[in-house]
Amino acid sequence: MADIIKKSVLDSFTTANIANLVVGMIASLLIAFFILFIYKASFRGVVYNHSFGISLIVLSAISCLIICTISSNLVLSLGLVGALSLVRFRAAVKDPLDIVYLFWSISNGIACGAQRISFAIAGALLIGIVLIILNMSKSSINTYLLVIRYERGTDLDLRRKLSRYNYSIKSKTASRNRVEITVQLKTKTNDVSFVED
């Protein structure tokens, strides 16, 4: 019985092969670029963060490298569990949908690192189609950030003009005579005449 368990555990680990690593890394990077394309196409935030797009690509490649490394050695795979338990990620994710893209990128790297490239391609196509369909069904509300500088005493007039729009104040800076606020406006049209107003 011990020999059966030992053989089944040891046979599940493959020998390290640089060709598998190269093929897995190339596949994970190509699919990661597809993930980035879907992310850019469906992005609806106010400011696009270029470094987040880069992290999606690199995260996929890193996941692939880790899986290729631990798939050849039982001791490395157990050591990785202990090493990753020490890592704490404290970066705040502003949009909950960004977490979906992070997990998608990691799972792509895992699939390619485990030499399940056909699974990674099929999953990427299916998830990409689902995200595009869900994004197209979303209502077309445009979001703008408007920085307004005005003199003290004109607050009432400004609030009256802003009351026509769906807005929220994001920040406010005041000095002796001048005030600067950053307002997030949401409109259903692409008309930006509110800036002149």
Short mmCIF file of C-alpha atoms in Angstrom, two decimals:
data_model
loop_
_atom_site.label_atom_id
_atom_site.label_comp_id
_atom_site.label_asym_id
_atom_site.label_seq_id
_atom_site.Cartn_x
_atom_site.Cartn_y
_atom_site.Cartn_z
CA MET A 1 0.00 0.00 0.00
CA ALA A 2 2.83 2.41 0.87
CA ASP A 3 4.48 1.68 -2.49
CA ILE A 4 1.25 2.43 -4.36
CA ILE A 5 0.85 5.79 -2.59
CA LYS A 6 4.54 6.62 -3.08
CA LYS A 7 4.41 5.72 -6.76
CA SER A 8 1.20 7.68 -7.41
CA VAL A 9 2.63 10.79 -5.72
CA LEU A 10 6.02 10.64 -7.40
CA ASP A 11 4.63 9.80 -10.86
CA SER A 12 2.47 12.92 -10.80
CA PHE A 13 5.62 15.08 -10.87
CA THR A 14 7.27 15.42 -14.26
CA THR A 15 10.92 16.03 -14.95
CA ALA A 16 11.95 19.64 -15.47
CA ASN A 17 12.06 20.47 -19.17
CA ILE A 18 13.17 23.82 -20.57
CA ALA A 19 11.11 23.29 -23.73
CA ASN A 20 7.92 22.97 -21.64
CA LEU A 21 8.84 26.17 -19.82
CA VAL A 22 9.42 28.12 -23.05
CA VAL A 23 6.19 26.87 -24.66
CA GLY A 24 4.22 27.58 -21.48
CA MET A 25 5.68 31.08 -21.08
CA ILE A 26 5.04 32.03 -24.71
CA ALA A 27 1.45 30.74 -24.52
CA SER A 28 0.80 32.52 -21.21
CA LEU A 29 2.18 35.81 -22.57
CA LEU A 30 0.10 35.62 -25.75
CA ILE A 31 -3.07 34.89 -23.79
CA ALA A 32 -2.15 37.63 -21.29
CA PHE A 33 -2.05 40.15 -24.16
CA PHE A 34 -5.55 38.97 -25.09
CA ILE A 35 -6.62 39.51 -21.46
CA LEU A 36 -5.16 43.04 -21.60
CA PHE A 37 -7.03 43.71 -24.87
CA ILE A 38 -10.33 42.66 -23.26
CA TYR A 39 -9.52 44.77 -20.18
CA LYS A 40 -8.87 47.88 -22.30
CA ALA A 41 -11.96 47.27 -24.44
CA SER A 42 -14.25 46.91 -21.43
CA PHE A 43 -12.62 49.54 -19.16
CA ARG A 44 -15.19 52.04 -17.89
CA GLY A 45 -13.25 53.76 -15.12
CA VAL A 46 -12.20 57.39 -14.98
CA VAL A 47 -8.44 57.03 -15.35
CA TYR A 48 -6.78 54.03 -17.04
CA ASN A 49 -3.80 52.74 -15.05
CA HIS A 50 -1.06 51.57 -17.45
CA SER A 51 0.87 49.77 -14.70
CA PHE A 52 -2.16 47.58 -13.96
CA GLY A 53 -2.15 46.43 -17.59
CA ILE A 54 1.54 45.58 -17.37
CA SER A 55 0.96 43.69 -14.13
CA LEU A 56 -1.68 41.50 -15.82
CA ILE A 57 0.88 40.35 -18.39
CA VAL A 58 3.76 39.86 -15.95
CA LEU A 59 1.55 38.14 -13.36
CA SER A 60 0.55 35.55 -15.94
CA ALA A 61 4.19 34.83 -16.83
CA ILE A 62 5.21 34.61 -13.16
CA SER A 63 2.38 32.17 -12.40
CA CYS A 64 3.49 30.02 -15.33
CA LEU A 65 7.11 30.02 -14.11
CA ILE A 66 6.07 29.01 -10.58
CA ILE A 67 3.90 26.14 -11.80
CA CYS A 68 6.62 24.90 -14.18
CA THR A 69 9.12 24.99 -11.33
CA ILE A 70 7.07 23.18 -8.71
CA SER A 71 5.61 20.58 -11.09
CA SER A 72 8.97 18.79 -11.18
CA ASN A 73 9.62 18.51 -7.45
CA LEU A 74 7.45 17.57 -4.47
CA VAL A 75 9.71 19.38 -1.99
CA LEU A 76 9.55 22.63 -4.00
CA SER A 77 5.76 22.48 -4.20
CA LEU A 78 5.46 22.05 -0.43
CA GLY A 79 8.00 24.81 0.15
CA LEU A 80 6.05 27.15 -2.07
CA VAL A 81 2.95 26.78 0.09
CA GLY A 82 4.95 27.93 3.10
CA ALA A 83 6.64 30.76 1.23
CA LEU A 84 3.41 32.16 -0.21
CA SER A 85 1.73 32.07 3.19
CA LEU A 86 4.16 34.81 4.28
CA VAL A 87 3.21 37.19 1.46
CA ARG A 88 0.76 39.96 2.26
CA PHE A 89 -0.81 41.99 -0.55
CA ARG A 90 -1.92 45.39 0.70
CA ALA A 91 -2.59 47.24 -2.57
CA ALA A 92 -6.13 48.58 -2.69
CA VAL A 93 -8.11 47.49 -5.73
CA LYS A 94 -10.42 50.35 -6.73
CA ASP A 95 -12.71 48.49 -9.11
CA PRO A 96 -14.05 45.04 -8.10
CA LEU A 97 -13.82 43.97 -11.74
CA ASP A 98 -10.03 44.42 -11.56
CA ILE A 99 -9.93 41.43 -9.20
CA VAL A 100 -11.57 39.34 -11.93
CA TYR A 101 -8.79 40.27 -14.35
CA LEU A 102 -6.11 39.51 -11.75
CA PHE A 103 -7.52 36.03 -11.10
CA TRP A 104 -7.96 35.46 -14.83
CA SER A 105 -4.31 36.34 -15.42
CA ILE A 106 -3.12 34.07 -12.59
CA SER A 107 -5.27 31.14 -13.74
CA ASN A 108 -3.96 31.60 -17.28
CA GLY A 109 -0.40 31.29 -16.01
CA ILE A 110 -1.30 28.23 -13.93
CA ALA A 111 -2.95 26.48 -16.90
CA CYS A 112 -0.05 27.23 -19.24
CA GLY A 113 2.52 26.23 -16.62
CA ALA A 114 0.72 22.90 -16.15
CA GLN A 115 0.88 22.37 -19.95
CA ARG A 116 -2.90 22.71 -20.30
CA ILE A 117 -2.59 25.32 -23.03
CA SER A 118 -5.77 24.21 -24.81
CA PHE A 119 -7.67 24.77 -21.52
CA ALA A 120 -6.13 28.23 -21.19
CA ILE A 121 -7.08 29.19 -24.76
CA ALA A 122 -10.63 27.86 -24.46
CA GLY A 123 -11.09 29.53 -21.08
CA ALA A 124 -9.70 32.85 -22.35
CA LEU A 125 -12.05 32.86 -25.35
CA LEU A 126 -15.09 31.97 -23.26
CA ILE A 127 -14.35 34.46 -20.48
CA GLY A 128 -13.52 37.17 -23.03
CA ILE A 129 -16.84 36.66 -24.84
CA VAL A 130 -18.75 36.74 -21.54
CA LEU A 131 -17.04 39.97 -20.43
CA ILE A 132 -17.69 41.67 -23.77
CA ILE A 133 -21.38 40.65 -23.73
CA LEU A 134 -21.82 41.83 -20.15
CA ASN A 135 -20.01 45.07 -20.93
CA MET A 136 -22.24 45.75 -23.97
CA SER A 137 -25.38 45.22 -21.90
CA LYS A 138 -24.25 47.81 -19.37
CA SER A 139 -25.97 51.18 -19.58
CA SER A 140 -23.92 53.79 -21.40
CA ILE A 141 -23.16 56.29 -18.64
CA ASN A 142 -20.10 58.45 -19.23
CA THR A 143 -18.05 59.49 -16.22
CA TYR A 144 -15.97 62.67 -16.15
CA LEU A 145 -13.69 64.28 -13.59
CA LEU A 146 -14.09 68.04 -13.52
CA VAL A 147 -11.68 70.30 -11.62
CA ILE A 148 -13.35 73.61 -10.69
CA ARG A 149 -11.53 76.62 -9.25
CA TYR A 150 -13.70 79.41 -7.90
CA GLU A 151 -13.64 82.27 -5.44
CA ARG A 152 -15.22 82.01 -2.03
CA GLY A 153 -18.77 83.30 -1.89
CA THR A 154 -19.85 81.76 -5.21
CA ASP A 155 -20.56 78.33 -3.65
CA LEU A 156 -24.32 78.69 -3.93
CA ASP A 157 -24.23 79.55 -7.64
CA LEU A 158 -21.88 76.61 -8.33
CA ARG A 159 -24.07 74.14 -6.43
CA ARG A 160 -27.14 75.36 -8.33
CA LYS A 161 -25.42 74.68 -11.67
CA LEU A 162 -24.13 71.28 -10.51
CA SER A 163 -27.57 70.23 -9.26
CA ARG A 164 -28.61 69.62 -12.88
CA TYR A 165 -26.14 66.74 -13.10
CA ASN A 166 -25.48 63.48 -11.28
CA TYR A 167 -22.32 64.44 -9.41
CA SER A 168 -20.22 63.72 -6.35
CA ILE A 169 -17.40 65.79 -4.87
CA LYS A 170 -14.16 63.78 -4.76
CA SER A 171 -11.81 66.34 -3.19
CA LYS A 172 -11.82 69.92 -1.97
CA THR A 173 -8.88 72.28 -1.36
CA ALA A 174 -9.39 75.74 0.09
CA SER A 175 -7.11 78.73 0.56
CA ARG A 176 -7.97 82.24 1.76
CA ASN A 177 -9.94 83.44 -1.24
CA ARG A 178 -9.99 80.50 -3.63
CA VAL A 179 -11.45 77.01 -3.52
CA GLU A 180 -10.64 74.06 -5.81
CA ILE A 181 -12.91 71.02 -5.98
CA THR A 182 -12.76 67.84 -8.05
CA VAL A 183 -16.20 66.69 -9.12
CA GLN A 184 -17.15 63.37 -10.69
CA LEU A 185 -19.98 63.88 -13.21
CA LYS A 186 -22.03 61.11 -14.78
CA THR A 187 -23.94 61.79 -18.00
CA LYS A 188 -25.76 59.61 -20.51
CA THR A 189 -24.51 61.58 -23.51
CA ASN A 190 -21.08 62.44 -24.86
CA ASP A 191 -21.96 66.13 -24.74
CA VAL A 192 -19.39 68.02 -22.67
CA SER A 193 -21.15 71.39 -22.74
CA PHE A 194 -21.30 71.22 -18.93
CA VAL A 195 -17.66 72.37 -18.90
CA GLU A 196 -18.59 75.72 -20.43
CA ASP A 197 -21.61 75.95 -18.16
#
